[in-house]
PDB file of C-alpha atoms in Angstrom:
ATOM      1  CA  MET A  44     -76.505  65.158 -49.260  1.00 78.00           C
ATOM      2  CA  ILE A  45     -75.845  65.295 -52.983  1.00 90.00           C
ATOM      3  CA  GLN A  46     -75.044  61.719 -54.032  1.00 93.00           C
ATOM      4  CA  SER A  47     -74.412  62.200 -57.778  1.00 97.00           C
ATOM      5  CA  PHE A  48     -72.612  64.837 -59.815  1.00 98.00           C
ATOM      6  CA  ILE A  49     -73.105  65.168 -63.580  1.00 98.00           C
ATOM      7  CA  PHE A  50     -70.365  67.318 -65.102  1.00 98.00           C
ATOM      8  CA  ASP A  51     -70.208  69.131 -68.406  1.00 98.00           C
ATOM      9  CA  MET A  52     -66.865  68.676 -70.178  1.00 97.00           C
ATOM     10  CA  ASP A  53     -65.896  71.727 -72.255  1.00 93.00           C
ATOM     11  CA  GLY A  54     -65.371  74.850 -70.212  1.00 93.00           C
ATOM     12  CA  THR A  55     -66.101  72.928 -66.988  1.00 97.00           C
ATOM     13  CA  LEU A  56     -63.581  70.095 -66.646  1.00 98.00           C
ATOM     14  CA  PHE A  57     -61.526  70.599 -69.753  1.00 97.00           C
ATOM     15  CA  GLN A  58     -59.880  73.939 -70.745  1.00 95.00           C
ATOM     16  CA  THR A  59     -61.100  73.728 -74.298  1.00 90.00           C
ATOM     17  CA  ASP A  60     -59.685  77.123 -75.179  1.00 87.00           C
ATOM     18  CA  ARG A  61     -56.190  75.591 -74.984  1.00 90.00           C
ATOM     19  CA  ILE A  62     -56.860  73.624 -78.172  1.00 93.00           C
ATOM     20  CA  LEU A  63     -59.841  75.479 -79.649  1.00 87.00           C
ATOM     21  CA  GLU A  64     -58.067  78.203 -81.501  1.00 86.00           C
ATOM     22  CA  LEU A  65     -55.387  75.856 -82.743  1.00 91.00           C
ATOM     23  CA  ALA A  66     -57.920  73.408 -84.201  1.00 94.00           C
ATOM     24  CA  LEU A  67     -60.221  76.089 -85.517  1.00 93.00           C
ATOM     25  CA  ASP A  68     -57.393  78.013 -87.203  1.00 93.00           C
ATOM     26  CA  ASP A  69     -56.148  74.794 -88.787  1.00 95.00           C
ATOM     27  CA  THR A  70     -59.679  74.001 -89.968  1.00 96.00           C
ATOM     28  CA  PHE A  71     -60.351  77.387 -91.580  1.00 97.00           C
ATOM     29  CA  GLU A  72     -56.838  77.501 -93.082  1.00 96.00           C
ATOM     30  CA  HIS A  73     -57.712  74.143 -94.657  1.00 96.00           C
ATOM     31  CA  LEU A  74     -60.920  75.677 -96.051  1.00 96.00           C
ATOM     32  CA  ARG A  75     -59.008  78.722 -97.339  1.00 97.00           C
ATOM     33  CA  SER A  76     -56.502  76.498 -99.068  1.00 96.00           C
ATOM     34  CA  MET A  77     -59.357  74.861-100.969  1.00 95.00           C
ATOM     35  CA  GLY A  78     -60.937  78.158-101.836  1.00 95.00           C
ATOM     36  CA  LYS A  79     -63.964  77.551 -99.630  1.00 95.00           C
ATOM     37  CA  TRP A  80     -63.319  80.359 -97.149  1.00 96.00           C
ATOM     38  CA  ASN A  81     -62.013  83.861 -97.837  1.00 94.00           C
ATOM     39  CA  SER A  82     -62.167  85.559 -94.425  1.00 92.00           C
ATOM     40  CA  THR A  83     -60.539  85.292 -90.976  1.00 94.00           C
ATOM     41  CA  THR A  84     -61.226  82.412 -88.580  1.00 94.00           C
ATOM     42  CA  PRO A  85     -64.509  83.181 -86.772  1.00 94.00           C
ATOM     43  CA  ILE A  86     -63.153  82.411 -83.305  1.00 89.00           C
ATOM     44  CA  GLY A  87     -65.305  85.118 -81.661  1.00 89.00           C
ATOM     45  CA  LYS A  88     -68.525  83.729 -83.074  1.00 91.00           C
ATOM     46  CA  TYR A  89     -67.497  80.207 -81.974  1.00 88.00           C
ATOM     47  CA  ARG A  90     -66.899  81.429 -78.452  1.00 82.00           C
ATOM     48  CA  GLU A  91     -70.391  82.972 -78.381  1.00 82.00           C
ATOM     49  CA  ILE A  92     -72.048  79.636 -79.151  1.00 83.00           C
ATOM     50  CA  MET A  93     -69.581  77.414 -77.277  1.00 77.00           C
ATOM     51  CA  GLY A  94     -71.377  74.434 -75.808  1.00 70.00           C
ATOM     52  CA  VAL A  95     -73.938  73.772 -78.544  1.00 79.00           C
ATOM     53  CA  PRO A  96     -73.754  70.516 -80.549  1.00 80.00           C
ATOM     54  CA  LEU A  97     -71.251  70.617 -83.407  1.00 83.00           C
ATOM     55  CA  PRO A  98     -73.818  70.405 -86.231  1.00 86.00           C
ATOM     56  CA  ILE A  99     -75.268  73.689 -84.936  1.00 89.00           C
ATOM     57  CA  VAL A 100     -71.753  75.142 -84.727  1.00 92.00           C
ATOM     58  CA  TRP A 101     -71.148  74.636 -88.415  1.00 95.00           C
ATOM     59  CA  GLU A 102     -74.644  75.755 -89.405  1.00 95.00           C
ATOM     60  CA  THR A 103     -73.848  79.017 -87.512  1.00 95.00           C
ATOM     61  CA  LEU A 104     -70.312  79.527 -88.724  1.00 96.00           C
ATOM     62  CA  MET A 105     -70.876  78.337 -92.296  1.00 96.00           C
ATOM     63  CA  PRO A 106     -74.530  79.194 -93.112  1.00 94.00           C
ATOM     64  CA  ASP A 107     -73.879  79.513 -96.877  1.00 94.00           C
ATOM     65  CA  HIS A 108     -72.104  76.178 -97.235  1.00 95.00           C
ATOM     66  CA  SER A 109     -73.785  72.877 -98.077  1.00 95.00           C
ATOM     67  CA  LYS A 110     -74.536  70.213 -95.499  1.00 94.00           C
ATOM     68  CA  GLU A 111     -71.889  68.015 -97.090  1.00 96.00           C
ATOM     69  CA  GLU A 112     -69.220  70.758 -96.805  1.00 96.00           C
ATOM     70  CA  ARG A 113     -70.152  71.332 -93.172  1.00 96.00           C
ATOM     71  CA  GLU A 114     -69.900  67.623 -92.379  1.00 94.00           C
ATOM     72  CA  LEU A 115     -66.463  67.447 -94.023  1.00 96.00           C
ATOM     73  CA  THR A 116     -65.361  70.500 -92.012  1.00 96.00           C
ATOM     74  CA  ASP A 117     -66.685  68.887 -88.853  1.00 92.00           C
ATOM     75  CA  ALA A 118     -64.681  65.729 -89.523  1.00 93.00           C
ATOM     76  CA  TYR A 119     -61.479  67.739 -90.149  1.00 96.00           C
ATOM     77  CA  PHE A 120     -62.013  69.872 -87.054  1.00 94.00           C
ATOM     78  CA  LEU A 121     -62.540  66.771 -84.857  1.00 93.00           C
ATOM     79  CA  LYS A 122     -59.371  65.208 -86.235  1.00 95.00           C
ATOM     80  CA  ARG A 123     -57.381  68.310 -85.309  1.00 95.00           C
ATOM     81  CA  LEU A 124     -58.937  68.431 -81.824  1.00 94.00           C
ATOM     82  CA  LEU A 125     -58.032  64.784 -81.174  1.00 95.00           C
ATOM     83  CA  GLU A 126     -54.452  65.329 -82.353  1.00 95.00           C
ATOM     84  CA  ASN A 127     -54.091  68.316 -79.981  1.00 95.00           C
ATOM     85  CA  ILE A 128     -55.505  66.398 -77.009  1.00 96.00           C
ATOM     86  CA  ARG A 129     -53.226  63.421 -77.629  1.00 95.00           C
ATOM     87  CA  ASN A 130     -50.240  65.723 -78.034  1.00 95.00           C
ATOM     88  CA  GLY A 131     -50.907  67.201 -74.592  1.00 94.00           C
ATOM     89  CA  ASN A 132     -51.865  70.677 -75.798  1.00 94.00           C
ATOM     90  CA  GLY A 133     -55.014  70.752 -73.698  1.00 94.00           C
ATOM     91  CA  ALA A 134     -55.430  70.843 -69.910  1.00 97.00           C
ATOM     92  CA  LEU A 135     -57.965  70.107 -67.208  1.00 98.00           C
ATOM     93  CA  TYR A 136     -59.106  72.961 -65.022  1.00 97.00           C
ATOM     94  CA  PRO A 137     -57.261  73.296 -61.713  1.00 94.00           C
ATOM     95  CA  ASP A 138     -58.313  70.881 -58.969  1.00 96.00           C
ATOM     96  CA  VAL A 139     -60.335  68.513 -61.152  1.00 98.00           C
ATOM     97  CA  LYS A 140     -58.504  65.410 -59.901  1.00 97.00           C
ATOM     98  CA  GLU A 141     -58.472  66.622 -56.279  1.00 97.00           C
ATOM     99  CA  VAL A 142     -62.224  67.314 -56.424  1.00 98.00           C
ATOM    100  CA  PHE A 143     -62.979  64.003 -58.112  1.00 98.00           C
ATOM    101  CA  THR A 144     -60.981  62.185 -55.439  1.00 97.00           C
ATOM    102  CA  TYR A 145     -62.812  64.039 -52.685  1.00 96.00           C
ATOM    103  CA  LEU A 146     -66.224  63.272 -54.183  1.00 96.00           C
ATOM    104  CA  THR A 147     -65.555  59.581 -54.556  1.00 96.00           C
ATOM    105  CA  GLU A 148     -64.124  59.396 -51.017  1.00 95.00           C
ATOM    106  CA  ASN A 149     -67.417  60.864 -49.864  1.00 94.00           C
ATOM    107  CA  ASN A 150     -69.392  58.193 -51.730  1.00 94.00           C
ATOM    108  CA  CYS A 151     -70.536  60.490 -54.541  1.00 96.00           C
ATOM    109  CA  SER A 152     -70.903  59.088 -58.028  1.00 97.00           C
ATOM    110  CA  ILE A 153     -69.538  61.078 -60.977  1.00 98.00           C
ATOM    111  CA  TYR A 154     -70.808  61.228 -64.570  1.00 98.00           C
ATOM    112  CA  ILE A 155     -70.006  63.369 -67.580  1.00 98.00           C
ATOM    113  CA  ALA A 156     -72.701  64.662 -69.912  1.00 98.00           C
ATOM    114  CA  SER A 157     -71.355  66.653 -72.866  1.00 96.00           C
ATOM    115  CA  ASN A 158     -72.392  68.084 -76.232  1.00 91.00           C
ATOM    116  CA  GLY A 159     -69.029  66.803 -77.432  1.00 90.00           C
ATOM    117  CA  LEU A 160     -68.734  63.812 -79.730  1.00 90.00           C
ATOM    118  CA  ILE A 161     -67.939  60.329 -78.468  1.00 94.00           C
ATOM    119  CA  ASP A 162     -64.390  60.106 -79.903  1.00 94.00           C
ATOM    120  CA  TYR A 163     -63.554  63.573 -78.552  1.00 95.00           C
ATOM    121  CA  LEU A 164     -64.745  62.718 -75.030  1.00 97.00           C
ATOM    122  CA  GLU A 165     -63.016  59.384 -75.065  1.00 97.00           C
ATOM    123  CA  ALA A 166     -59.728  61.075 -75.988  1.00 97.00           C
ATOM    124  CA  ILE A 167     -59.938  63.438 -73.019  1.00 97.00           C
ATOM    125  CA  VAL A 168     -61.042  60.753 -70.541  1.00 98.00           C
ATOM    126  CA  SER A 169     -58.265  58.433 -71.734  1.00 97.00           C
ATOM    127  CA  TYR A 170     -55.449  61.021 -71.788  1.00 97.00           C
ATOM    128  CA  TYR A 171     -56.248  62.267 -68.289  1.00 98.00           C
ATOM    129  CA  HIS A 172     -57.333  58.868 -66.882  1.00 98.00           C
ATOM    130  CA  LEU A 173     -60.621  60.287 -65.684  1.00 98.00           C
ATOM    131  CA  ASP A 174     -62.236  56.855 -65.724  1.00 97.00           C
ATOM    132  CA  ARG A 175     -60.541  56.324 -62.345  1.00 97.00           C
ATOM    133  CA  TRP A 176     -63.366  58.433 -60.895  1.00 98.00           C
ATOM    134  CA  VAL A 177     -66.052  58.738 -63.607  1.00 98.00           C
ATOM    135  CA  THR A 178     -68.746  56.058 -63.661  1.00 98.00           C
ATOM    136  CA  GLU A 179     -69.726  56.746 -67.291  1.00 98.00           C
ATOM    137  CA  THR A 180     -69.342  59.432 -69.913  1.00 98.00           C
ATOM    138  CA  PHE A 181     -72.349  60.383 -72.074  1.00 98.00           C
ATOM    139  CA  SER A 182     -72.232  62.178 -75.445  1.00 97.00           C
ATOM    140  CA  ILE A 183     -75.000  64.125 -77.130  1.00 94.00           C
ATOM    141  CA  GLU A 184     -74.471  61.749 -80.025  1.00 92.00           C
ATOM    142  CA  GLN A 185     -76.337  59.156 -77.939  1.00 94.00           C
ATOM    143  CA  ILE A 186     -79.559  61.246 -77.971  1.00 93.00           C
ATOM    144  CA  ASP A 187     -81.571  61.641 -81.190  1.00 91.00           C
ATOM    145  CA  SER A 188     -82.959  65.002 -80.051  1.00 91.00           C
ATOM    146  CA  MET A 189     -79.482  66.459 -79.445  1.00 89.00           C
ATOM    147  CA  ASN A 190     -81.016  67.996 -76.288  1.00 94.00           C
ATOM    148  CA  LYS A 191     -78.847  68.101 -73.138  1.00 96.00           C
ATOM    149  CA  SER A 192     -81.843  67.850 -70.848  1.00 97.00           C
ATOM    150  CA  HIS A 193     -82.741  64.578 -72.529  1.00 98.00           C
ATOM    151  CA  LEU A 194     -79.131  63.411 -72.203  1.00 98.00           C
ATOM    152  CA  VAL A 195     -79.123  64.094 -68.469  1.00 98.00           C
ATOM    153  CA  ARG A 196     -82.522  62.437 -68.146  1.00 98.00           C
ATOM    154  CA  SER A 197     -81.037  59.236 -69.640  1.00 98.00           C
ATOM    155  CA  ILE A 198     -78.338  59.280 -66.926  1.00 98.00           C
ATOM    156  CA  VAL A 199     -80.898  59.906 -64.184  1.00 98.00           C
ATOM    157  CA  GLN A 200     -83.050  57.032 -65.404  1.00 98.00           C
ATOM    158  CA  LYS A 201     -80.207  54.608 -65.963  1.00 98.00           C
ATOM    159  CA  TYR A 202     -78.647  55.127 -62.542  1.00 98.00           C
ATOM    160  CA  GLY A 203     -81.765  55.941 -60.535  1.00 97.00           C
ATOM    161  CA  ILE A 204     -80.467  59.358 -59.454  1.00 97.00           C
ATOM    162  CA  THR A 205     -82.734  61.090 -56.941  1.00 93.00           C
ATOM    163  CA  ASN A 206     -80.356  63.531 -55.269  1.00 94.00           C
ATOM    164  CA  GLY A 207     -77.898  65.030 -57.675  1.00 96.00           C
ATOM    165  CA  ALA A 208     -76.410  68.091 -59.303  1.00 97.00           C
ATOM    166  CA  VAL A 209     -75.397  69.177 -62.810  1.00 98.00           C
ATOM    167  CA  VAL A 210     -72.187  71.168 -62.922  1.00 98.00           C
ATOM    168  CA  GLY A 211     -71.627  73.231 -66.064  1.00 97.00           C
ATOM    169  CA  ASP A 212     -70.864  76.654 -67.533  1.00 96.00           C
ATOM    170  CA  ARG A 213     -73.704  77.221 -69.982  1.00 94.00           C
ATOM    171  CA  LEU A 214     -77.492  77.607 -69.987  1.00 94.00           C
ATOM    172  CA  SER A 215     -77.983  74.139 -71.462  1.00 94.00           C
ATOM    173  CA  ASP A 216     -76.417  72.676 -68.289  1.00 97.00           C
ATOM    174  CA  ILE A 217     -78.621  74.792 -66.054  1.00 97.00           C
ATOM    175  CA  HIS A 218     -81.740  73.811 -67.961  1.00 97.00           C
ATOM    176  CA  ALA A 219     -80.639  70.145 -67.889  1.00 98.00           C
ATOM    177  CA  ALA A 220     -80.487  70.358 -64.109  1.00 98.00           C
ATOM    178  CA  ARG A 221     -83.828  72.141 -63.697  1.00 97.00           C
ATOM    179  CA  ASP A 222     -85.629  69.879 -66.160  1.00 98.00           C
ATOM    180  CA  ASN A 223     -84.534  66.830 -64.206  1.00 98.00           C
ATOM    181  CA  GLY A 224     -85.080  68.090 -60.655  1.00 97.00           C
ATOM    182  CA  LEU A 225     -81.369  68.414 -59.930  1.00 97.00           C
ATOM    183  CA  LEU A 226     -79.277  71.211 -58.405  1.00 97.00           C
ATOM    184  CA  ALA A 227     -77.873  73.550 -61.031  1.00 98.00           C
ATOM    185  CA  ILE A 228     -74.264  74.532 -60.243  1.00 98.00           C
ATOM    186  CA  GLY A 229     -72.991  77.154 -62.647  1.00 98.00           C
ATOM    187  CA  CYS A 230     -69.268  77.477 -63.329  1.00 98.00           C
ATOM    188  CA  ASN A 231     -68.023  81.030 -63.819  1.00 97.00           C
ATOM    189  CA  PHE A 232     -65.179  79.938 -66.104  1.00 94.00           C
ATOM    190  CA  ASP A 233     -63.896  80.923 -69.554  1.00 89.00           C
ATOM    191  CA  PHE A 234     -67.047  80.563 -71.687  1.00 85.00           C
ATOM    192  CA  ALA A 235     -69.619  81.454 -69.036  1.00 90.00           C
ATOM    193  CA  ILE A 236     -72.151  84.255 -69.634  1.00 91.00           C
ATOM    194  CA  GLU A 237     -73.375  86.267 -66.660  1.00 94.00           C
ATOM    195  CA  ASP A 238     -77.027  86.268 -67.674  1.00 95.00           C
ATOM    196  CA  GLU A 239     -76.988  82.517 -68.018  1.00 96.00           C
ATOM    197  CA  LEU A 240     -75.252  81.899 -64.684  1.00 97.00           C
ATOM    198  CA  ALA A 241     -77.842  84.056 -62.987  1.00 97.00           C
ATOM    199  CA  GLN A 242     -80.310  81.205 -63.538  1.00 97.00           C
ATOM    200  CA  ALA A 243     -78.189  78.627 -61.645  1.00 98.00           C
ATOM    201  CA  ASP A 244     -78.922  77.647 -58.064  1.00 97.00           C
ATOM    202  CA  VAL A 245     -75.276  78.033 -57.089  1.00 96.00           C
ATOM    203  CA  VAL A 246     -72.360  79.698 -58.890  1.00 97.00           C
ATOM    204  CA  ILE A 247     -68.745  78.728 -58.317  1.00 97.00           C
ATOM    205  CA  ASP A 248     -65.546  80.386 -59.488  1.00 97.00           C
ATOM    206  CA  ASP A 249     -63.376  77.268 -58.951  1.00 97.00           C
ATOM    207  CA  LEU A 250     -64.202  73.557 -58.830  1.00 98.00           C
ATOM    208  CA  ILE A 251     -62.604  73.300 -55.404  1.00 97.00           C
ATOM    209  CA  GLU A 252     -65.690  75.111 -54.062  1.00 97.00           C
ATOM    210  CA  LEU A 253     -67.636  71.867 -54.619  1.00 96.00           C
ATOM    211  CA  LYS A 254     -65.961  70.607 -51.444  1.00 94.00           C
ATOM    212  CA  LYS A 255     -67.780  73.320 -49.450  1.00 91.00           C
ATOM    213  CA  ILE A 256     -71.070  72.480 -51.148  1.00 89.00           C
ATOM    214  CA  ILE A 257     -70.639  68.809 -50.174  1.00 84.00           C
ATOM    215  CA  ARG A 258     -69.871  69.679 -46.553  1.00 81.00           C
ATOM    216  CA  LYS A 259     -72.823  72.086 -46.407  1.00 76.00           C
ATOM    217  CA  GLU A 260     -75.207  69.496 -47.808  1.00 70.00           C
ATOM    218  CA  SER A 261     -74.037  66.684 -45.502  1.00 58.00           C
TER     219      SER A 261
END
């Protein structure tokens, strides 16, 4: 039986798209007001790379800007994200709390491993009281390599996980599972890409399906 579940946050537990466009539009409007951006907000490009660490996001979206300008943009974007979370503009995916309750009742431990920053993750966990079920939340900021496989490895080593699964919507989650000898459960949600999901061991269309996986494995 799977004893430990390591969840991605964005596009897996949290419906990031609810606040993404708001924060991104605010950020690029801010850049336009300072004469540092003269085009539309690159929401499409952001969606294509959703799930990568934020430094890579700004390198991709703003390749001609300086590192300092990208860092300032990152800080502004994070501020807007946090405001939207705390104002209740975001949402968890359906059945997150029901599934978390079911997992803990079946003696499964729950962790979060995300490419999101620490403050961002803490805002979501706090607003939705996820710490009622989640043992610990891990951010890519805690890993020098900014590699999700290494982040998951740190969880595996810290908690001695031998029978577990990584649940996520992007290829980095699938690789993180495979690289650490865990089951790769792909989420066919908003930001998922078919070719990436094809590499998962199991694909789900709703988190409630994890109940069936638990029952099957027991």
